[in-house]
Short mmCIF file of C-alpha atoms in Angstrom, two decimals:
data_model
loop_
_atom_site.label_atom_id
_atom_site.label_comp_id
_atom_site.label_asym_id
_atom_site.label_seq_id
_atom_site.Cartn_x
_atom_site.Cartn_y
_atom_site.Cartn_z
CA MET A 9 0.00 0.00 0.00
CA PHE A 10 2.74 2.45 0.91
CA PHE A 11 4.47 1.90 -2.43
CA LEU A 12 1.49 1.83 -4.78
CA ALA A 13 -1.79 2.98 -3.18
CA ASP A 14 -3.40 6.33 -3.93
CA ASP A 15 -3.26 9.01 -1.24
CA GLU A 16 -7.05 8.83 -0.92
CA HIS A 17 -6.87 5.10 -0.26
CA LEU A 18 -4.27 5.57 2.44
CA ALA A 19 -6.32 8.31 4.08
CA ALA A 20 -9.44 6.12 4.12
CA GLY A 21 -8.18 4.15 7.13
CA PRO A 22 -6.45 5.02 10.40
CA ALA A 23 -2.86 6.11 10.00
CA GLU A 24 -1.85 4.05 13.05
CA ARG A 25 -1.97 0.89 10.94
CA PHE A 26 1.34 2.04 9.42
CA THR A 27 3.21 1.99 12.74
CA HIS A 28 5.15 -1.09 11.66
CA ALA A 29 4.95 -0.42 7.94
CA TRP A 30 8.74 -0.13 7.77
CA VAL A 31 8.94 -3.89 8.36
CA GLY A 32 6.67 -4.49 5.38
CA ILE A 33 8.65 -2.04 3.23
CA TRP A 34 11.86 -3.86 4.15
CA CYS A 35 10.33 -7.27 3.31
CA VAL A 36 8.77 -6.12 0.04
CA SER A 37 12.09 -4.60 -1.00
CA PHE A 38 13.87 -7.87 -0.28
CA LEU A 39 11.29 -9.84 -2.26
CA TRP A 40 11.72 -7.49 -5.21
CA ALA A 41 15.51 -7.84 -4.90
CA LEU A 42 15.17 -11.62 -5.23
CA ALA A 43 12.73 -11.21 -8.13
CA ALA A 44 15.05 -8.79 -9.96
CA PHE A 45 17.98 -11.19 -9.65
CA GLY A 46 15.79 -14.05 -10.85
CA LEU A 47 14.54 -12.02 -13.80
CA TRP A 48 18.08 -11.08 -14.80
CA LYS A 49 19.17 -14.70 -14.82
CA LEU A 50 16.02 -15.87 -16.60
CA THR A 51 16.12 -13.25 -19.35
CA ARG A 52 19.81 -13.89 -20.00
CA LYS A 53 19.04 -17.57 -20.55
CA LEU A 54 16.10 -16.74 -22.80
CA PHE A 55 17.80 -14.08 -24.91
CA GLY A 56 21.44 -15.20 -24.78
CA THR A 57 24.39 -14.80 -22.45
CA ARG A 58 27.29 -14.19 -24.83
CA GLU A 59 26.69 -10.51 -25.51
CA GLU A 60 28.58 -7.92 -23.47
CA THR A 61 25.42 -5.81 -23.18
CA HIS A 62 22.16 -7.48 -22.17
CA PHE A 63 19.71 -4.88 -23.41
CA LEU A 64 16.57 -7.02 -23.18
CA SER A 65 17.35 -8.04 -19.60
CA GLY A 66 17.89 -4.44 -18.60
CA MET A 67 14.79 -3.25 -20.43
CA ILE A 68 12.51 -5.83 -18.78
CA ILE A 69 13.76 -5.14 -15.26
CA ALA A 70 13.64 -1.37 -15.79
CA ALA A 71 10.09 -1.61 -17.16
CA ILE A 72 8.86 -3.57 -14.15
CA MET A 73 10.57 -1.13 -11.80
CA LEU A 74 9.22 2.03 -13.41
CA LEU A 75 5.75 0.77 -14.33
CA LEU A 76 4.96 -1.34 -11.27
CA VAL A 77 7.15 -1.62 -8.18
CA TYR A 78 8.54 1.93 -8.21
CA ARG A 79 5.88 3.59 -10.34
CA ARG A 80 5.05 6.24 -7.75
CA SER A 81 8.73 6.64 -6.92
CA ALA A 82 9.55 7.38 -10.56
CA ARG A 83 6.64 9.78 -10.84
CA GLY A 84 7.83 11.56 -7.73
CA VAL A 85 11.37 11.93 -9.08
CA VAL A 86 10.09 13.36 -12.35
CA LYS A 87 7.56 15.68 -10.73
CA LEU A 88 9.92 17.05 -8.09
CA LEU A 89 12.91 17.57 -10.39
CA ALA A 90 11.15 18.69 -13.57
CA GLY A 91 8.49 20.89 -11.98
CA ALA A 92 5.05 21.45 -13.44
CA ASP A 93 6.17 21.85 -17.06
CA PRO A 94 4.82 18.79 -18.95
CA VAL A 95 7.59 19.02 -21.56
CA ASN A 96 10.29 18.92 -18.90
CA GLN A 97 8.51 16.05 -17.21
CA ALA A 98 8.32 14.06 -20.44
CA LEU A 99 12.01 14.64 -21.18
CA LEU A 100 13.10 13.69 -17.67
CA ALA A 101 10.87 10.60 -17.68
CA ALA A 102 12.43 9.47 -20.96
CA MET A 103 15.94 10.10 -19.63
CA LEU A 104 15.11 8.15 -16.47
CA ALA A 105 13.78 5.16 -18.40
CA VAL A 106 16.64 5.10 -20.89
CA GLY A 107 19.30 5.70 -18.25
CA LEU A 108 18.05 2.94 -15.96
CA THR A 109 17.77 0.51 -18.87
CA VAL A 110 21.31 1.24 -20.03
CA CYS A 111 22.77 0.89 -16.53
CA LEU A 112 21.05 -2.45 -15.99
CA SER A 113 22.02 -3.63 -19.48
CA VAL A 114 25.75 -3.24 -18.89
CA LEU A 115 25.83 -5.28 -15.67
CA ARG A 116 28.19 -8.23 -15.98
CA THR A 117 28.55 -11.53 -14.19
CA ASP A 118 32.33 -11.11 -13.78
CA TRP A 119 32.76 -14.78 -13.00
CA HIS A 120 36.53 -14.39 -13.12
CA ARG A 121 36.50 -12.23 -10.00
CA GLN A 122 36.35 -14.91 -7.33
CA GLU A 123 37.01 -14.55 -3.61
CA MET A 124 37.98 -16.89 -0.85
CA ILE A 125 34.98 -18.56 0.79
CA LEU A 126 35.43 -19.03 4.52
CA TRP A 127 32.44 -21.30 4.99
CA ASP A 128 31.15 -23.36 2.08
CA TRP A 129 27.72 -23.71 3.64
CA LEU A 130 27.31 -19.91 3.45
CA ALA A 131 28.40 -19.62 -0.19
CA TRP A 132 24.81 -19.62 -1.49
CA ILE A 133 24.01 -16.27 0.16
CA ARG A 134 26.86 -14.54 -1.72
CA PRO A 135 26.25 -15.33 -5.40
CA ALA A 136 29.31 -15.60 -7.62
CA CYS A 137 27.44 -13.50 -10.19
CA LYS A 138 28.45 -9.91 -9.46
CA ALA A 139 25.41 -8.47 -11.24
CA GLY A 140 23.23 -10.44 -8.85
CA ARG A 141 24.93 -8.86 -5.87
CA ILE A 142 24.16 -5.29 -6.86
CA LEU A 143 20.60 -6.24 -7.82
CA LEU A 144 20.08 -7.71 -4.37
CA LEU A 145 21.49 -4.67 -2.59
CA LEU A 146 19.86 -1.82 -4.50
CA PRO A 147 16.27 -2.21 -3.19
CA MET A 148 17.51 -2.60 0.38
CA TRP A 149 19.48 0.65 0.29
CA GLY A 150 16.50 2.36 -1.32
CA ALA A 151 14.23 1.18 1.49
CA TRP A 152 16.73 2.30 4.10
CA ALA A 153 16.74 5.79 2.56
CA MET A 154 13.04 6.04 3.40
CA PHE A 155 13.77 5.15 7.03
CA ILE A 156 16.68 7.48 7.66
CA LEU A 157 15.49 10.60 5.83
CA PRO A 158 12.63 11.52 8.24
CA HIS A 159 15.19 11.81 11.05
CA PHE A 160 16.80 14.73 9.23
CA ARG A 161 13.53 16.48 8.40
CA ARG A 162 10.23 15.66 10.05
CA VAL A 163 7.44 14.31 7.87
CA ASP A 164 4.47 16.65 7.51
CA ALA A 165 1.81 14.76 9.47
CA GLU A 166 -1.04 16.75 7.93
CA ALA A 167 0.07 16.12 4.36
CA SER A 168 1.08 12.47 4.83
CA PRO A 169 -0.20 10.99 8.10
CA ALA A 170 0.68 7.45 6.99
CA ALA A 171 4.27 8.46 6.22
CA ALA A 172 4.55 10.28 9.54
CA VAL A 173 3.40 7.22 11.47
CA MET A 174 5.74 4.95 9.49
CA ALA A 175 8.67 7.27 10.25
CA ARG A 176 7.91 7.27 13.96
CA GLY A 177 7.69 3.49 13.92
CA CYS A 178 11.26 3.21 12.60
CA GLY A 179 13.24 5.19 15.14
CA PRO A 180 16.81 6.47 14.76
CA LEU A 181 18.29 3.44 16.52
CA THR A 182 16.47 1.03 14.20
CA ALA A 183 17.53 2.99 11.12
CA THR A 184 21.15 3.03 12.33
CA VAL A 185 21.15 -0.72 12.98
CA LEU A 186 19.73 -1.36 9.51
CA MET A 187 22.46 0.83 8.01
CA ALA A 188 25.10 -1.18 9.88
CA VAL A 189 23.61 -4.40 8.55
CA LEU A 190 23.63 -3.02 5.00
CA LEU A 191 27.23 -1.82 5.31
CA VAL A 192 28.47 -5.22 6.48
CA TRP A 193 26.40 -6.96 3.81
CA SER A 194 27.65 -4.62 1.06
CA ILE A 195 31.32 -4.79 2.06
CA TRP A 196 31.09 -8.59 2.06
CA TYR A 197 29.46 -8.55 -1.38
CA PHE A 198 31.96 -6.09 -2.89
CA ALA A 199 35.09 -7.60 -1.32
CA TYR A 200 36.45 -8.37 -4.78
CA LEU A 201 36.75 -4.62 -5.49
CA PRO A 202 39.62 -2.44 -4.21
CA TRP A 203 39.21 -0.02 -1.32
CA THR A 204 37.38 2.40 -3.62
CA GLN A 205 34.26 0.28 -3.06
CA LEU A 206 33.67 2.46 0.00
CA SER A 207 32.56 5.23 -2.35
CA ILE A 208 29.59 3.09 -3.41
CA PHE A 209 28.14 3.22 0.10
CA GLY A 210 29.12 6.84 0.49
CA VAL A 211 27.19 7.78 -2.64
CA ALA A 212 24.16 5.81 -1.44
CA ILE A 213 24.16 7.58 1.93
CA LEU A 214 24.71 10.99 0.31
CA ALA A 215 21.84 10.38 -2.13
CA ALA A 216 19.55 9.20 0.66
CA VAL A 217 20.17 12.14 2.96
CA GLY A 218 21.37 14.94 0.70
CA GLY A 219 19.22 14.02 -2.27
CA GLY A 220 16.18 13.45 -0.09
CA LEU A 221 16.56 16.81 1.66
CA TYR A 222 16.95 18.49 -1.72
CA LEU A 223 13.73 16.91 -2.98
CA ALA A 224 11.96 17.94 0.23
CA GLY A 225 13.23 21.47 -0.27
CA ARG A 226 11.91 21.47 -3.83
CA LYS A 227 8.46 20.50 -2.58
CA GLY A 228 8.59 22.58 0.58
CA LYS A 229 7.79 19.68 2.90
CA MET A 230 8.62 16.08 3.66
CA ASP A 231 5.90 13.64 2.67
CA ARG A 232 5.30 10.21 1.19
CA GLU A 233 6.08 11.37 -2.35
CA VAL A 234 9.49 12.64 -1.28
CA LEU A 235 10.26 9.39 0.56
CA LEU A 236 9.32 7.25 -2.42
CA ALA A 237 11.30 9.45 -4.82
CA THR A 238 14.34 9.27 -2.54
CA ASN A 239 14.11 5.49 -2.59
CA LEU A 240 14.54 5.35 -6.36
CA LEU A 241 17.07 8.19 -6.43
CA THR A 242 19.27 6.32 -3.94
CA GLN A 243 19.16 3.18 -6.04
CA LEU A 244 20.09 5.05 -9.21
CA ALA A 245 23.00 6.81 -7.51
CA MET A 246 24.32 3.57 -6.02
CA LEU A 247 24.02 1.74 -9.35
CA LEU A 248 26.05 4.45 -11.09
CA ALA A 249 28.66 4.36 -8.33
CA PHE A 250 28.94 0.59 -8.68
CA LEU A 251 29.45 0.82 -12.43
CA ALA A 252 32.09 3.52 -11.94
CA ASN A 253 33.96 1.41 -9.39
CA ARG A 254 33.86 -1.72 -11.48
CA GLU A 255 36.80 -0.65 -13.64
CA LEU A 256 38.75 1.46 -11.16
CA ARG A 257 42.26 0.29 -10.34
CA PHE A 258 43.55 2.22 -7.31
CA TRP A 259 45.75 0.02 -5.16
#
């Protein structure tokens, strides 16, 4: 409901039902992360795995993200950054769709980059496919952005009572613990990269806090639309940072 429902539908019931909505957001994000990884593997098998660029795989995942799972997030990004001008909105929406598709299309398995496995029985939770690792992490960082941002600027309870209740339900300690979990998880996943991998997490945190506050400033308040837009913005920023780090060689 928090991701896809209309504002009128959310306002039809008591806002208190969203006290623990952050748990649902976290779980839904994880389910989408698994689905995105599965789709990437499935589409590569269907359309071929030899090409360096997997355009059809990227296009399918981007379409599902922008038209279904993160439909309101994408609309929020376009509306808040492009303003009320329909031409600017159309141009930005096209750039968003094309940019996301291209970024997902150039993900690679990088099978040759293998790491030491300390415990074989844990190997299944760290896929050897490097594209799978970033696909699993992106939705989780996007969800975390929605939890941490309200602690830097309070959600307008009159404009978005459901978002305000959700933010209160996920306190600063919970958001900090989740960030620690994500940092450990991400460092473990990106251990094959040099020390510059730290910039991937730095970009994600900067996009979540700095980008979210900028979007809130553009709208003049913090509400559900800003939180959803920050979710997608954080994922896009982290994906770009990952692609930039993939070829860096600073030792």
